[in-house]
PDB file of C-alpha atoms in Angstrom:
ATOM      1  CA  UNK A 680     -10.766 -21.718 -19.631  1.00  0.00           C
ATOM      2  CA  UNK A 681      -9.528 -24.963 -18.048  1.00  0.00           C
ATOM      3  CA  UNK A 682      -5.777 -24.647 -17.787  1.00  0.00           C
ATOM      4  CA  UNK A 683      -5.451 -28.006 -16.025  1.00  0.00           C
ATOM      5  CA  UNK A 684      -7.578 -30.950 -17.152  1.00  0.00           C
ATOM      6  CA  UNK A 685      -8.146 -34.324 -15.588  1.00  0.00           C
ATOM      7  CA  UNK A 686     -10.337 -36.112 -18.090  1.00  0.00           C
ATOM      8  CA  UNK A 687     -11.003 -39.242 -16.057  1.00  0.00           C
ATOM      9  CA  UNK A 688     -13.400 -38.529 -13.199  1.00  0.00           C
ATOM     10  CA  UNK A 689     -12.848 -41.979 -11.728  1.00  0.00           C
ATOM     11  CA  UNK A 690     -10.481 -44.949 -11.784  1.00  0.00           C
ATOM     12  CA  UNK A 691     -10.727 -48.390 -10.146  1.00  0.00           C
ATOM     13  CA  UNK A 692      -7.665 -50.555  -9.609  1.00  0.00           C
ATOM     14  CA  UNK A 693      -7.035 -53.859  -7.880  1.00  0.00           C
ATOM     15  CA  UNK A 694      -4.880 -53.803  -4.750  1.00  0.00           C
ATOM     16  CA  UNK A 695      -1.221 -54.430  -5.563  1.00  0.00           C
ATOM     17  CA  UNK A 696      -1.524 -53.265  -9.164  1.00  0.00           C
ATOM     18  CA  UNK A 697      -0.370 -49.964 -10.648  1.00  0.00           C
ATOM     19  CA  UNK A 698      -2.605 -46.867 -10.605  1.00  0.00           C
ATOM     20  CA  UNK A 699      -1.984 -44.289 -13.327  1.00  0.00           C
ATOM     21  CA  UNK A 700      -3.656 -40.902 -13.029  1.00  0.00           C
ATOM     22  CA  UNK A 701      -3.378 -38.508 -15.936  1.00  0.00           C
ATOM     23  CA  UNK A 702      -3.379 -34.741 -16.274  1.00  0.00           C
ATOM     24  CA  UNK A 703      -3.112 -32.365 -19.225  1.00  0.00           C
ATOM     25  CA  UNK A 704      -2.374 -28.653 -19.131  1.00  0.00           C
ATOM     26  CA  UNK A 705      -2.524 -25.746 -21.537  1.00  0.00           C
ATOM     27  CA  UNK A 706      -0.614 -23.009 -19.680  1.00  0.00           C
ATOM     28  CA  UNK A 707       3.026 -22.926 -20.810  1.00  0.00           C
ATOM     29  CA  UNK A 708       3.826 -20.619 -17.880  1.00  0.00           C
ATOM     30  CA  UNK A 709       3.528 -23.404 -15.297  1.00  0.00           C
ATOM     31  CA  UNK A 710       6.961 -24.118 -13.853  1.00  0.00           C
ATOM     32  CA  UNK A 711       5.960 -26.553 -11.097  1.00  0.00           C
ATOM     33  CA  UNK A 712       3.323 -29.246 -10.992  1.00  0.00           C
ATOM     34  CA  UNK A 713       1.878 -30.795  -7.877  1.00  0.00           C
ATOM     35  CA  UNK A 714      -0.374 -33.691  -6.978  1.00  0.00           C
ATOM     36  CA  UNK A 715      -2.691 -33.516  -3.996  1.00  0.00           C
ATOM     37  CA  UNK A 716      -4.743 -36.250  -2.380  1.00  0.00           C
ATOM     38  CA  UNK A 717      -8.095 -35.541  -0.748  1.00  0.00           C
ATOM     39  CA  UNK A 718     -10.121 -37.708   1.588  1.00  0.00           C
ATOM     40  CA  UNK A 719     -13.797 -36.878   2.279  1.00  0.00           C
ATOM     41  CA  UNK A 720     -14.351 -34.063   4.781  1.00  0.00           C
ATOM     42  CA  UNK A 721     -10.654 -33.184   4.792  1.00  0.00           C
ATOM     43  CA  UNK A 722      -8.591 -30.586   2.983  1.00  0.00           C
ATOM     44  CA  UNK A 723      -6.256 -31.635   0.157  1.00  0.00           C
ATOM     45  CA  UNK A 724      -2.856 -32.892   1.283  1.00  0.00           C
ATOM     46  CA  UNK A 725       0.294 -32.412  -0.755  1.00  0.00           C
ATOM     47  CA  UNK A 726       1.635 -35.626  -2.253  1.00  0.00           C
ATOM     48  CA  UNK A 727       4.451 -34.989  -4.712  1.00  0.00           C
ATOM     49  CA  UNK A 728       5.708 -32.278  -7.060  1.00  0.00           C
ATOM     50  CA  UNK A 729       7.857 -31.930 -10.137  1.00  0.00           C
ATOM     51  CA  UNK A 730       9.718 -29.009 -11.632  1.00  0.00           C
ATOM     52  CA  UNK A 731       9.132 -28.240 -15.287  1.00  0.00           C
ATOM     53  CA  UNK A 732      12.829 -28.822 -15.956  1.00  0.00           C
ATOM     54  CA  UNK A 733      12.553 -32.448 -14.846  1.00  0.00           C
ATOM     55  CA  UNK A 734      10.774 -35.359 -16.486  1.00  0.00           C
ATOM     56  CA  UNK A 735      10.465 -37.637 -13.481  1.00  0.00           C
ATOM     57  CA  UNK A 736      10.273 -37.427  -9.712  1.00  0.00           C
ATOM     58  CA  UNK A 737       9.950 -40.414  -7.421  1.00  0.00           C
ATOM     59  CA  UNK A 738       8.975 -40.653  -3.760  1.00  0.00           C
ATOM     60  CA  UNK A 739       8.413 -44.143  -2.422  1.00  0.00           C
ATOM     61  CA  UNK A 740       5.421 -45.710  -4.148  1.00  0.00           C
ATOM     62  CA  UNK A 741       4.623 -42.465  -5.988  1.00  0.00           C
ATOM     63  CA  UNK A 742       6.234 -41.339  -9.243  1.00  0.00           C
ATOM     64  CA  UNK A 743       5.269 -38.341 -11.327  1.00  0.00           C
ATOM     65  CA  UNK A 744       6.206 -38.153 -15.003  1.00  0.00           C
ATOM     66  CA  UNK A 745       6.196 -34.943 -17.022  1.00  0.00           C
ATOM     67  CA  UNK A 746       6.083 -34.755 -20.830  1.00  0.00           C
ATOM     68  CA  UNK A 747       6.468 -31.054 -21.618  1.00  0.00           C
ATOM     69  CA  UNK A 748       6.134 -31.426 -25.373  1.00  0.00           C
ATOM     70  CA  UNK A 749       2.758 -33.126 -24.908  1.00  0.00           C
ATOM     71  CA  UNK A 750       1.819 -30.900 -21.938  1.00  0.00           C
ATOM     72  CA  UNK A 751       0.957 -34.040 -20.042  1.00  0.00           C
ATOM     73  CA  UNK A 752       1.815 -35.416 -16.650  1.00  0.00           C
ATOM     74  CA  UNK A 753       0.921 -38.605 -14.871  1.00  0.00           C
ATOM     75  CA  UNK A 754       1.049 -39.982 -11.348  1.00  0.00           C
ATOM     76  CA  UNK A 755       1.953 -43.636 -10.904  1.00  0.00           C
ATOM     77  CA  UNK A 756       1.220 -45.452  -7.653  1.00  0.00           C
ATOM     78  CA  UNK A 757       2.902 -48.828  -7.283  1.00  0.00           C
ATOM     79  CA  UNK A 758       1.742 -50.971  -5.592  1.00  0.00           C
ATOM     80  CA  UNK A 759      -1.719 -49.536  -4.994  1.00  0.00           C
ATOM     81  CA  UNK A 760      -3.197 -49.954  -1.528  1.00  0.00           C
ATOM     82  CA  UNK A 761      -6.809 -49.588  -0.305  1.00  0.00           C
ATOM     83  CA  UNK A 762      -5.722 -46.554   1.754  1.00  0.00           C
ATOM     84  CA  UNK A 763      -4.833 -44.808  -1.493  1.00  0.00           C
ATOM     85  CA  UNK A 764      -8.534 -44.544  -2.321  1.00  0.00           C
ATOM     86  CA  UNK A 765      -9.161 -40.800  -2.496  1.00  0.00           C
ATOM     87  CA  UNK A 766      -9.637 -37.940  -4.958  1.00  0.00           C
ATOM     88  CA  UNK A 767      -6.381 -36.924  -6.624  1.00  0.00           C
ATOM     89  CA  UNK A 768      -5.907 -33.380  -7.903  1.00  0.00           C
ATOM     90  CA  UNK A 769      -3.280 -32.244 -10.342  1.00  0.00           C
ATOM     91  CA  UNK A 770      -2.198 -28.589 -10.065  1.00  0.00           C
ATOM     92  CA  UNK A 771       0.190 -26.206 -11.795  1.00  0.00           C
ATOM     93  CA  UNK A 772       2.080 -23.247 -10.342  1.00  0.00           C
ATOM     94  CA  UNK A 773       2.557 -20.361 -12.724  1.00  0.00           C
ATOM     95  CA  UNK A 774       5.868 -18.551 -12.944  1.00  0.00           C
ATOM     96  CA  UNK A 775       5.975 -14.875 -12.064  1.00  0.00           C
ATOM     97  CA  UNK A 776       5.496 -12.974  -8.847  1.00  0.00           C
ATOM     98  CA  UNK A 777       1.940 -14.188  -8.092  1.00  0.00           C
ATOM     99  CA  UNK A 778       2.785 -17.927  -8.278  1.00  0.00           C
ATOM    100  CA  UNK A 779      -0.851 -18.910  -8.767  1.00  0.00           C
ATOM    101  CA  UNK A 780      -1.820 -22.521  -8.072  1.00  0.00           C
ATOM    102  CA  UNK A 781      -4.430 -23.835 -10.550  1.00  0.00           C
ATOM    103  CA  UNK A 782      -6.169 -27.166  -9.952  1.00  0.00           C
ATOM    104  CA  UNK A 783      -7.716 -29.752 -12.219  1.00  0.00           C
ATOM    105  CA  UNK A 784     -11.141 -31.218 -11.478  1.00  0.00           C
ATOM    106  CA  UNK A 785      -9.805 -34.340  -9.791  1.00  0.00           C
ATOM    107  CA  UNK A 786      -9.920 -38.117 -10.297  1.00  0.00           C
ATOM    108  CA  UNK A 787     -11.560 -40.432  -7.778  1.00  0.00           C
ATOM    109  CA  UNK A 788      -9.276 -43.446  -7.288  1.00  0.00           C
ATOM    110  CA  UNK A 789     -10.761 -46.582  -5.782  1.00  0.00           C
ATOM    111  CA  UNK A 790      -8.381 -49.392  -4.872  1.00  0.00           C
ATOM    112  CA  UNK A 791     -10.259 -52.653  -4.516  1.00  0.00           C
ATOM    113  CA  UNK A 792      -9.024 -55.193  -1.949  1.00  0.00           C
TER     114      UNK A 792
ATOM    115  CA  UNK B 107       3.654 -28.301  13.904  1.00  0.00           C
ATOM    116  CA  UNK B 108       0.037 -27.092  14.032  1.00  0.00           C
ATOM    117  CA  UNK B 109      -1.783 -27.128  10.730  1.00  0.00           C
ATOM    118  CA  UNK B 110      -4.042 -24.566   9.083  1.00  0.00           C
ATOM    119  CA  UNK B 111      -7.065 -23.973  11.314  1.00  0.00           C
ATOM    120  CA  UNK B 112     -10.460 -23.040   9.914  1.00  0.00           C
ATOM    121  CA  UNK B 113     -13.806 -22.357  11.528  1.00  0.00           C
ATOM    122  CA  UNK B 114     -16.607 -23.110  11.445  1.00  0.00           C
ATOM    123  CA  UNK B 115     -16.526 -26.599   9.881  1.00  0.00           C
ATOM    124  CA  UNK B 116     -20.097 -26.385   8.675  1.00  0.00           C
ATOM    125  CA  UNK B 117     -22.538 -23.545   8.098  1.00  0.00           C
ATOM    126  CA  UNK B 118     -26.094 -23.459   6.782  1.00  0.00           C
ATOM    127  CA  UNK B 119     -27.652 -20.107   5.928  1.00  0.00           C
ATOM    128  CA  UNK B 120     -30.546 -18.792   3.912  1.00  0.00           C
ATOM    129  CA  UNK B 121     -29.948 -16.941   0.679  1.00  0.00           C
ATOM    130  CA  UNK B 122     -29.383 -13.206   1.079  1.00  0.00           C
ATOM    131  CA  UNK B 123     -27.909 -13.731   4.551  1.00  0.00           C
ATOM    132  CA  UNK B 124     -24.281 -12.978   5.322  1.00  0.00           C
ATOM    133  CA  UNK B 125     -21.593 -15.367   6.551  1.00  0.00           C
ATOM    134  CA  UNK B 126     -17.950 -15.153   7.599  1.00  0.00           C
ATOM    135  CA  UNK B 127     -15.208 -17.756   7.693  1.00  0.00           C
ATOM    136  CA  UNK B 128     -12.016 -17.602   9.708  1.00  0.00           C
ATOM    137  CA  UNK B 129      -8.561 -18.995   8.980  1.00  0.00           C
ATOM    138  CA  UNK B 130      -5.398 -19.213  11.057  1.00  0.00           C
ATOM    139  CA  UNK B 131      -2.453 -20.228   8.866  1.00  0.00           C
ATOM    140  CA  UNK B 132       0.638 -22.131   9.878  1.00  0.00           C
ATOM    141  CA  UNK B 133       2.928 -19.888  11.907  1.00  0.00           C
ATOM    142  CA  UNK B 134       5.439 -18.058   9.753  1.00  0.00           C
ATOM    143  CA  UNK B 135       3.698 -18.750   6.446  1.00  0.00           C
ATOM    144  CA  UNK B 136       3.633 -15.502   4.500  1.00  0.00           C
ATOM    145  CA  UNK B 137       1.325 -16.651   1.713  1.00  0.00           C
ATOM    146  CA  UNK B 138      -2.349 -17.331   2.435  1.00  0.00           C
ATOM    147  CA  UNK B 139      -4.977 -18.524  -0.022  1.00  0.00           C
ATOM    148  CA  UNK B 140      -8.748 -18.863  -0.034  1.00  0.00           C
ATOM    149  CA  UNK B 141     -10.174 -21.436  -2.422  1.00  0.00           C
ATOM    150  CA  UNK B 142     -13.764 -22.321  -3.297  1.00  0.00           C
ATOM    151  CA  UNK B 143     -14.469 -25.963  -4.118  1.00  0.00           C
ATOM    152  CA  UNK B 144     -17.837 -26.757  -5.640  1.00  0.00           C
ATOM    153  CA  UNK B 145     -18.878 -30.410  -5.554  1.00  0.00           C
ATOM    154  CA  UNK B 146     -17.284 -32.368  -8.398  1.00  0.00           C
ATOM    155  CA  UNK B 147     -14.818 -29.614  -9.285  1.00  0.00           C
ATOM    156  CA  UNK B 148     -11.278 -28.740  -8.311  1.00  0.00           C
ATOM    157  CA  UNK B 149     -10.528 -25.906  -5.889  1.00  0.00           C
ATOM    158  CA  UNK B 150     -10.757 -22.467  -7.497  1.00  0.00           C
ATOM    159  CA  UNK B 151      -8.588 -19.635  -6.168  1.00  0.00           C
ATOM    160  CA  UNK B 152     -10.590 -16.721  -4.783  1.00  0.00           C
ATOM    161  CA  UNK B 153      -7.834 -14.600  -3.275  1.00  0.00           C
ATOM    162  CA  UNK B 154      -4.142 -14.855  -2.466  1.00  0.00           C
ATOM    163  CA  UNK B 155      -2.337 -12.775   0.173  1.00  0.00           C
ATOM    164  CA  UNK B 156       1.367 -12.226   0.623  1.00  0.00           C
ATOM    165  CA  UNK B 157       1.686 -11.083   4.252  1.00  0.00           C
ATOM    166  CA  UNK B 158      -1.242  -8.635   4.530  1.00  0.00           C
ATOM    167  CA  UNK B 159      -1.184  -7.522   0.899  1.00  0.00           C
ATOM    168  CA  UNK B 160      -3.400  -8.919  -1.869  1.00  0.00           C
ATOM    169  CA  UNK B 161      -1.427 -10.641  -4.647  1.00  0.00           C
ATOM    170  CA  UNK B 162      -4.355 -11.912  -6.702  1.00  0.00           C
ATOM    171  CA  UNK B 163      -8.103 -11.442  -6.311  1.00  0.00           C
ATOM    172  CA  UNK B 164      -9.044 -11.640  -9.977  1.00  0.00           C
ATOM    173  CA  UNK B 165     -11.574 -14.449  -9.398  1.00  0.00           C
ATOM    174  CA  UNK B 166     -13.150 -13.004  -6.256  1.00  0.00           C
ATOM    175  CA  UNK B 167     -16.774 -11.849  -6.878  1.00  0.00           C
ATOM    176  CA  UNK B 168     -16.165  -8.494  -5.289  1.00  0.00           C
ATOM    177  CA  UNK B 169     -19.802  -7.430  -5.327  1.00  0.00           C
ATOM    178  CA  UNK B 170     -20.525  -9.974  -2.593  1.00  0.00           C
ATOM    179  CA  UNK B 171     -17.239 -11.464  -1.375  1.00  0.00           C
ATOM    180  CA  UNK B 172     -14.588  -9.718   0.703  1.00  0.00           C
ATOM    181  CA  UNK B 173     -11.485 -10.892   2.502  1.00  0.00           C
ATOM    182  CA  UNK B 174      -8.899  -9.425   4.773  1.00  0.00           C
ATOM    183  CA  UNK B 175      -5.759 -10.634   6.461  1.00  0.00           C
ATOM    184  CA  UNK B 176      -5.231  -9.062   9.832  1.00  0.00           C
ATOM    185  CA  UNK B 177      -1.635  -8.061  10.557  1.00  0.00           C
ATOM    186  CA  UNK B 178      -0.449 -10.607   8.017  1.00  0.00           C
ATOM    187  CA  UNK B 179      -1.609 -13.574  10.105  1.00  0.00           C
ATOM    188  CA  UNK B 180      -5.293 -14.567  10.485  1.00  0.00           C
ATOM    189  CA  UNK B 181      -7.744 -14.059   7.662  1.00  0.00           C
ATOM    190  CA  UNK B 182     -11.497 -13.772   7.274  1.00  0.00           C
ATOM    191  CA  UNK B 183     -13.601 -14.341   4.170  1.00  0.00           C
ATOM    192  CA  UNK B 184     -17.085 -12.827   4.081  1.00  0.00           C
ATOM    193  CA  UNK B 185     -20.033 -13.338   1.769  1.00  0.00           C
ATOM    194  CA  UNK B 186     -22.816 -10.764   1.790  1.00  0.00           C
ATOM    195  CA  UNK B 187     -25.427 -11.449   0.547  1.00  0.00           C
ATOM    196  CA  UNK B 188     -25.129 -15.186  -0.106  1.00  0.00           C
ATOM    197  CA  UNK B 189     -26.600 -16.866  -3.174  1.00  0.00           C
ATOM    198  CA  UNK B 190     -27.585 -20.503  -3.697  1.00  0.00           C
ATOM    199  CA  UNK B 191     -24.591 -21.012  -6.018  1.00  0.00           C
ATOM    200  CA  UNK B 192     -22.207 -20.081  -3.187  1.00  0.00           C
ATOM    201  CA  UNK B 193     -22.824 -23.518  -1.657  1.00  0.00           C
ATOM    202  CA  UNK B 194     -19.353 -25.050  -1.614  1.00  0.00           C
ATOM    203  CA  UNK B 195     -16.417 -25.934   0.590  1.00  0.00           C
ATOM    204  CA  UNK B 196     -14.224 -22.928   1.356  1.00  0.00           C
ATOM    205  CA  UNK B 197     -10.608 -23.933   1.808  1.00  0.00           C
ATOM    206  CA  UNK B 198      -7.872 -21.869   3.374  1.00  0.00           C
ATOM    207  CA  UNK B 199      -4.234 -22.720   2.664  1.00  0.00           C
ATOM    208  CA  UNK B 200      -0.863 -21.270   3.547  1.00  0.00           C
ATOM    209  CA  UNK B 201       2.690 -21.688   2.356  1.00  0.00           C
ATOM    210  CA  UNK B 202       6.168 -20.579   3.277  1.00  0.00           C
ATOM    211  CA  UNK B 203       7.412 -20.838  -0.276  1.00  0.00           C
ATOM    212  CA  UNK B 204       4.870 -20.131  -3.042  1.00  0.00           C
ATOM    213  CA  UNK B 205       6.716 -22.630  -5.235  1.00  0.00           C
ATOM    214  CA  UNK B 206       6.035 -25.406  -2.749  1.00  0.00           C
ATOM    215  CA  UNK B 207       2.706 -27.090  -2.200  1.00  0.00           C
ATOM    216  CA  UNK B 208       0.482 -25.052   0.144  1.00  0.00           C
ATOM    217  CA  UNK B 209      -0.898 -26.724   3.252  1.00  0.00           C
ATOM    218  CA  UNK B 210      -4.689 -26.786   3.401  1.00  0.00           C
ATOM    219  CA  UNK B 211      -7.088 -26.580   6.293  1.00  0.00           C
ATOM    220  CA  UNK B 212     -10.063 -28.924   6.609  1.00  0.00           C
ATOM    221  CA  UNK B 213     -12.378 -26.401   4.989  1.00  0.00           C
ATOM    222  CA  UNK B 214     -15.768 -24.918   5.803  1.00  0.00           C
ATOM    223  CA  UNK B 215     -18.743 -26.516   4.114  1.00  0.00           C
ATOM    224  CA  UNK B 216     -21.306 -23.827   3.325  1.00  0.00           C
ATOM    225  CA  UNK B 217     -24.861 -24.689   2.377  1.00  0.00           C
ATOM    226  CA  UNK B 218     -27.101 -21.860   1.185  1.00  0.00           C
ATOM    227  CA  UNK B 219     -30.813 -22.734   1.196  1.00  0.00           C
TER     228      UNK B 219
END
């Protein structure tokens, strides 16, 4: 039962252009969504989050959009830089006392110079 | 601020052997997580502690995996006996606020041969 789905295993973008990473979810009990970035041989690092009561959150070059009716969120990176090349994971935090964090399978972003 | 510390970084064992991983979370973080990440997949929660109590261990294969959190600080994860399919990166994470993104350690890469 995949509660968080990232259907694109990989994405290549030219430097300076926009990168759009997509994520779909099925669990209506998620009340926060997070994006993590992971470089090889390192643990995931937190990038940006959004509450389920918002539809947009922006932090510098990174913007996350949430469409609750479609159960879809996306991460926009503008402009993309070669250092952004990494695996990006989408994750949802469920409401309730346990506050479980459930990850998608990740998307490998490659930014070409 | 020191990050989440994990050891060892790498471990190779034969199937049916036992192995233990250690994690030291960020000071003051009450919530500690152990995740298993198999190549090409997102991290999967094994166990979540709040202080020294278990909040969620529903996905922990309890016939072979065990975990404890000593005095609500350090934690160890043990596998006994190991199987080939346990080959993965084992990630420890901690958070002050479960609603915020946990901070991850670098992980332990386990190879079972």
